[in-house]
GROMACS .gro file of C-alpha atoms in nm:
model
  251
    1GLY     CA    1  13.767   3.030  12.168
    2ILE     CA    2  13.421   2.888  12.090
    3TRP     CA    3  13.237   2.570  12.197
    4ARG     CA    4  13.110   2.353  11.913
    5ASP     CA    5  12.992   1.986  11.904
    6GLY     CA    6  13.127   1.923  12.256
    7ASN     CA    7  13.473   2.050  12.171
    8GLU     CA    8  13.645   2.380  12.242
    9MET     CA    9  13.793   2.539  11.933
   10GLU     CA   10  14.034   2.828  11.889
   11ILE     CA   11  13.978   3.071  11.597
   12ASP     CA   12  14.130   3.406  11.500
   13MET     CA   13  13.900   3.709  11.439
   14THR     CA   14  13.985   4.054  11.305
   15MET     CA   15  13.759   4.349  11.402
   16GLN     CA   16  13.745   4.630  11.147
   17ALA     CA   17  13.624   4.984  11.216
   18ARG     CA   18  13.323   5.125  11.030
   19PRO     CA   19  13.441   5.311  10.717
   20GLU     CA   20  13.521   5.670  10.816
   21LYS     CA   21  13.349   5.812  10.507
   22GLN     CA   22  13.021   5.636  10.585
   23VAL     CA   23  13.029   5.756  10.949
   24THR     CA   24  13.102   6.114  10.840
   25GLU     CA   25  12.821   6.116  10.583
   26THR     CA   26  12.571   5.981  10.838
   27VAL     CA   27  12.667   6.243  11.099
   28GLU     CA   28  12.657   6.528  10.846
   29LYS     CA   29  12.314   6.418  10.720
   30THR     CA   30  12.179   6.403  11.076
   31ILE     CA   31  12.313   6.750  11.160
   32ALA     CA   32  12.177   6.901  10.836
   33THR     CA   33  11.832   6.752  10.895
   34LYS     CA   34  11.828   6.882  11.251
   35ASP     CA   35  11.947   7.233  11.156
   36LYS     CA   36  11.696   7.283  10.872
   37SER     CA   37  11.389   7.381  11.075
   38VAL     CA   38  11.063   7.546  10.970
   39GLY     CA   39  11.069   7.741  11.297
   40TYR     CA   40  10.815   7.783  11.575
   41GLY     CA   41  10.626   8.105  11.498
   42GLY     CA   42  10.626   8.459  11.634
   43GLY     CA   43  10.483   8.800  11.551
   44SER     CA   44  10.572   9.152  11.442
   45TRP     CA   45  10.477   9.496  11.315
   46ILE     CA   46  10.393   9.443  10.948
   47PRO     CA   47  10.399   9.732  10.698
   48TYR     CA   48  10.211   9.678  10.370
   49TRP     CA   49  10.246   9.871  10.047
   50PHE     CA   50   9.893   9.823   9.911
   51ILE     CA   51   9.798   9.917   9.554
   52PRO     CA   52   9.416   9.932   9.545
   53ASP     CA   53   9.187  10.079   9.280
   54LEU     CA   54   9.116  10.427   9.424
   55GLY     CA   55   8.952  10.576   9.114
   56ASP     CA   56   8.607  10.624   9.273
   57VAL     CA   57   8.749  10.762   9.599
   58ASN     CA   58   8.975  11.008   9.420
   59GLU     CA   59   8.688  11.123   9.199
   60LEU     CA   60   8.491  11.207   9.515
   61LEU     CA   61   8.789  11.389   9.672
   62HIS     CA   62   8.848  11.589   9.355
   63TYR     CA   63   8.480  11.687   9.332
   64LEU     CA   64   8.481  11.810   9.692
   65GLY     CA   65   8.805  12.005   9.641
   66PHE     CA   66   9.038  11.780   9.842
   67GLN     CA   67   9.382  11.647   9.752
   68THR     CA   68   9.363  11.306   9.586
   69ILE     CA   69   9.534  10.990   9.715
   70ASN     CA   70   9.844  10.845   9.551
   71GLU     CA   71   9.714  10.577   9.314
   72ASP     CA   72  10.059  10.413   9.301
   73GLY     CA   73   9.988  10.275   9.648
   74ILE     CA   74   9.931  10.349  10.015
   75LEU     CA   75  10.149  10.250  10.312
   76MET     CA   76   9.941  10.051  10.560
   77GLN     CA   77  10.052   9.975  10.915
   78GLY     CA   78   9.979   9.630  11.049
   79LEU     CA   79  10.037   9.366  11.313
   80GLY     CA   80  10.048   8.991  11.273
   81GLY     CA   81  10.153   8.666  11.430
   82LYS     CA   82  10.144   8.291  11.383
   83MET     CA   83  10.212   7.969  11.573
   84TYR     CA   84  10.325   7.624  11.467
   85VAL     CA   85  10.054   7.354  11.460
   86GLY     CA   86  10.255   7.069  11.304
   87LYS     CA   87  10.367   6.929  10.968
   88GLY     CA   88  10.499   7.267  10.857
   89PHE     CA   89  10.164   7.447  10.903
   90PHE     CA   90  10.122   7.775  11.094
   91VAL     CA   91   9.795   7.936  11.207
   92GLY     CA   92   9.773   8.305  11.297
   93GLY     CA   93   9.620   8.638  11.214
   94THR     CA   94   9.698   8.979  11.068
   95PHE     CA   95   9.541   9.325  11.056
   96ALA     CA   96   9.647   9.638  10.865
   97THR     CA   97   9.507   9.990  10.837
   98TYR     CA   98   9.568  10.321  10.660
   99GLU     CA   99   9.425  10.667  10.730
  100ASP     CA  100   9.480  11.015  10.590
  101THR     CA  101   9.298  11.339  10.680
  102TYR     CA  102   9.247  11.660  10.483
  103THR     CA  103   9.101  12.000  10.582
  104ILE     CA  104   9.009  12.291  10.354
  105HIS     CA  105   8.809  12.614  10.362
  106ASN     CA  106   8.474  12.576  10.191
  107GLN     CA  107   8.489  12.766   9.862
  108ALA     CA  108   8.120  12.859   9.862
  109ASP     CA  109   8.123  12.986  10.223
  110PRO     CA  110   8.471  13.056  10.375
  111SER     CA  111   8.321  13.058  10.725
  112PHE     CA  112   8.286  12.679  10.696
  113HIS     CA  113   8.570  12.432  10.717
  114ASP     CA  114   8.539  12.102  10.532
  115GLY     CA  115   8.724  11.798  10.657
  116LEU     CA  116   8.766  11.456  10.502
  117SER     CA  117   8.930  11.140  10.632
  118TYR     CA  118   8.990  10.833  10.415
  119SER     CA  119   9.084  10.499  10.568
  120ALA     CA  120   9.128  10.145  10.443
  121GLU     CA  121   9.171   9.827  10.643
  122PHE     CA  122   9.183   9.451  10.605
  123GLY     CA  123   9.254   9.160  10.834
  124GLY     CA  124   9.165   8.806  10.930
  125VAL     CA  125   9.298   8.462  11.013
  126THR     CA  126   9.597   8.319  10.830
  127LEU     CA  127   9.714   7.969  10.735
  128ASP     CA  128  10.068   7.915  10.604
  129LYS     CA  129  10.277   7.616  10.499
  130ARG     CA  130  10.651   7.660  10.552
  131PHE     CA  131  10.939   7.489  10.375
  132ALA     CA  132  11.293   7.484  10.518
  133LEU     CA  133  11.539   7.591  10.247
  134ALA     CA  134  11.855   7.615  10.461
  135LYS     CA  135  11.962   7.635  10.825
  136HIS     CA  136  11.831   7.991  10.876
  137PHE     CA  137  11.612   8.032  10.568
  138VAL     CA  138  11.247   7.931  10.515
  139ALA     CA  139  10.982   7.997  10.253
  140SER     CA  140  10.605   7.976  10.291
  141ILE     CA  141  10.282   7.995  10.094
  142GLY     CA  142   9.943   8.062  10.245
  143PHE     CA  143   9.640   8.288  10.263
  144MET     CA  144   9.445   8.527  10.483
  145ALA     CA  145   9.063   8.519  10.506
  146GLY     CA  146   8.864   8.789  10.677
  147GLY     CA  147   8.720   9.132  10.604
  148GLY     CA  148   8.808   9.487  10.509
  149GLY     CA  149   8.696   9.793  10.322
  150HIS     CA  150   8.698  10.167  10.259
  151THR     CA  151   8.575  10.439  10.496
  152VAL     CA  152   8.526  10.807  10.413
  153GLU     CA  153   8.440  11.050  10.695
  154LEU     CA  154   8.310  11.396  10.599
  155ILE     CA  155   8.254  11.702  10.817
  156HIS     CA  156   8.120  12.045  10.717
  157SER     CA  157   8.136  12.289  11.008
  158ASN     CA  158   8.149  12.656  11.095
  159ALA     CA  159   8.188  12.575  11.466
  160ASP     CA  160   7.848  12.738  11.535
  161TYR     CA  161   7.634  12.494  11.734
  162SER     CA  162   7.327  12.575  11.944
  163TRP     CA  163   7.133  12.367  12.191
  164PRO     CA  164   6.806  12.293  12.011
  165ASP     CA  165   6.481  12.455  12.117
  166SER     CA  166   6.164  12.559  11.940
  167GLY     CA  167   6.346  12.824  11.739
  168THR     CA  168   6.687  12.678  11.662
  169GLU     CA  169   6.846  12.370  11.512
  170PHE     CA  170   7.130  12.181  11.672
  171ASN     CA  171   7.356  12.172  11.368
  172SER     CA  172   7.300  12.520  11.220
  173GLY     CA  173   7.400  12.395  10.877
  174ASN     CA  174   7.679  12.169  11.002
  175TYR     CA  175   7.691  11.802  10.916
  176HIS     CA  176   7.909  11.499  10.988
  177SER     CA  177   7.880  11.170  10.797
  178VAL     CA  178   8.070  10.843  10.781
  179ILE     CA  179   8.028  10.637  10.465
  180THR     CA  180   8.166  10.288  10.421
  181ARG     CA  181   8.194  10.005  10.172
  182SER     CA  182   8.262   9.669  10.336
  183PHE     CA  183   8.400   9.347  10.193
  184LEU     CA  184   8.480   8.986  10.268
  185THR     CA  185   8.849   8.951  10.182
  186VAL     CA  186   9.101   8.682  10.089
  187GLN     CA  187   9.473   8.730  10.041
  188PRO     CA  188   9.688   8.455   9.885
  189LYS     CA  189  10.052   8.525   9.968
  190ALA     CA  190  10.410   8.395   9.960
  191GLU     CA  191  10.687   8.478  10.207
  192LEU     CA  192  11.062   8.440  10.257
  193LEU     CA  193  11.208   8.456  10.610
  194TYR     CA  194  11.577   8.473  10.706
  195ASN     CA  195  11.656   8.406  11.071
  196LEU     CA  196  11.926   8.653  11.188
  197LEU     CA  197  11.910   8.557  11.558
  198PRO     CA  198  11.713   8.292  11.751
  199TRP     CA  199  11.452   8.561  11.824
  200LEU     CA  200  11.482   8.796  11.523
  201GLY     CA  201  11.437   8.751  11.150
  202LEU     CA  202  11.390   8.949  10.830
  203ARG     CA  203  11.082   8.878  10.620
  204ALA     CA  204  10.962   8.968  10.271
  205GLU     CA  205  10.612   8.896  10.143
  206VAL     CA  206  10.408   8.942   9.827
  207GLY     CA  207  10.032   8.890   9.811
  208TYR     CA  208   9.709   9.001   9.652
  209VAL     CA  209   9.401   9.118   9.843
  210TYR     CA  210   9.065   9.053   9.682
  211GLY     CA  211   8.738   9.175   9.834
  212TYR     CA  212   8.383   9.056   9.772
  213ALA     CA  213   8.104   9.301   9.864
  214PRO     CA  214   7.774   9.129   9.957
  215LYS     CA  215   7.586   9.458   9.896
  216ASP     CA  216   7.601   9.717   9.620
  217GLY     CA  217   7.712  10.077   9.676
  218TRP     CA  218   7.828  10.271   9.980
  219ARG     CA  219   7.647  10.304  10.313
  220VAL     CA  220   7.610  10.584  10.567
  221GLU     CA  221   7.672  10.456  10.919
  222GLY     CA  222   7.395  10.517  11.170
  223LEU     CA  223   7.366  10.434  11.538
  224ASP     CA  224   7.436  10.077  11.648
  225SER     CA  225   7.408   9.854  11.339
  226ASP     CA  226   7.196  10.097  11.135
  227ASN     CA  227   7.319  10.200  10.793
  228PHE     CA  228   7.160  10.375  10.498
  229VAL     CA  229   7.216  10.331  10.126
  230VAL     CA  230   7.395  10.615   9.945
  231ASN     CA  231   7.189  10.650   9.629
  232ASN     CA  232   7.377  10.635   9.297
  233SER     CA  233   7.704  10.547   9.473
  234PRO     CA  234   7.954  10.335   9.275
  235ASN     CA  235   8.045   9.972   9.337
  236THR     CA  236   8.400  10.064   9.434
  237PRO     CA  237   8.626   9.754   9.440
  238PHE     CA  238   8.867   9.655   9.715
  239LYS     CA  239   9.154   9.464   9.559
  240GLY     CA  240   9.521   9.505   9.480
  241LEU     CA  241   9.879   9.386   9.515
  242THR     CA  242  10.043   9.389   9.861
  243LEU     CA  243  10.419   9.408   9.923
  244SER     CA  244  10.580   9.387  10.265
  245VAL     CA  245  10.936   9.389  10.402
  246GLY     CA  246  11.020   9.411  10.771
  247PRO     CA  247  11.137   9.245  11.091
  248TRP     CA  248  11.000   8.927  11.244
  249PHE     CA  249  11.028   8.854  11.616
  250GLY     CA  250  11.063   8.480  11.646
  251PHE     CA  251  11.131   8.210  11.384
   0.00000   0.00000   0.00000
């Protein structure tokens, strides 16, 4: 009953349940929104197939009698990680390197051995924006900004060294030089990540590394921060496509 205008009145009321379809749709929408997450971050070993322009480096190797490097690409080994900072953005870092070493007998003087090591590296800070595509599937776009470059190490040695005095020289015709070409680098990239377990995923990434060299030519490394210009050396670029597939520890 109800009380109205000083009188008690009796009325009949029928209570109806919320439509089952509407309740189901609301619950399903809530679950789907909750399950589609951009993740929380993580880190991993990151292999890169890098396809740089190695024309100048291979010309040097060929001239010195060494085996040339595969111009279809080099397999770099890297590490990287990132953490969630809100609104789908992740901040982190990555670093990758490659090195190969060659040794030959000097053709002009077989008593000498010539050795050459070529290495390439790049790395820096990363910023990515992730988008949840499904419950265990996210995509991201972003970039890396940092540094990188080429390094060539040369040694010419007959293993005959003498402590210097007034009549001898320390190197006895041996030499050892490290020449470098350094760059500021950026790498725009896109990634797909599938979460297999709460702590393990599978990632695939495509990017492009571009390097800007503040100085022309190659440099010979000296002590501390000293370096010396290699006269007539080329302005070798540092740029190319990067492809990566591998595990991801985290989500």
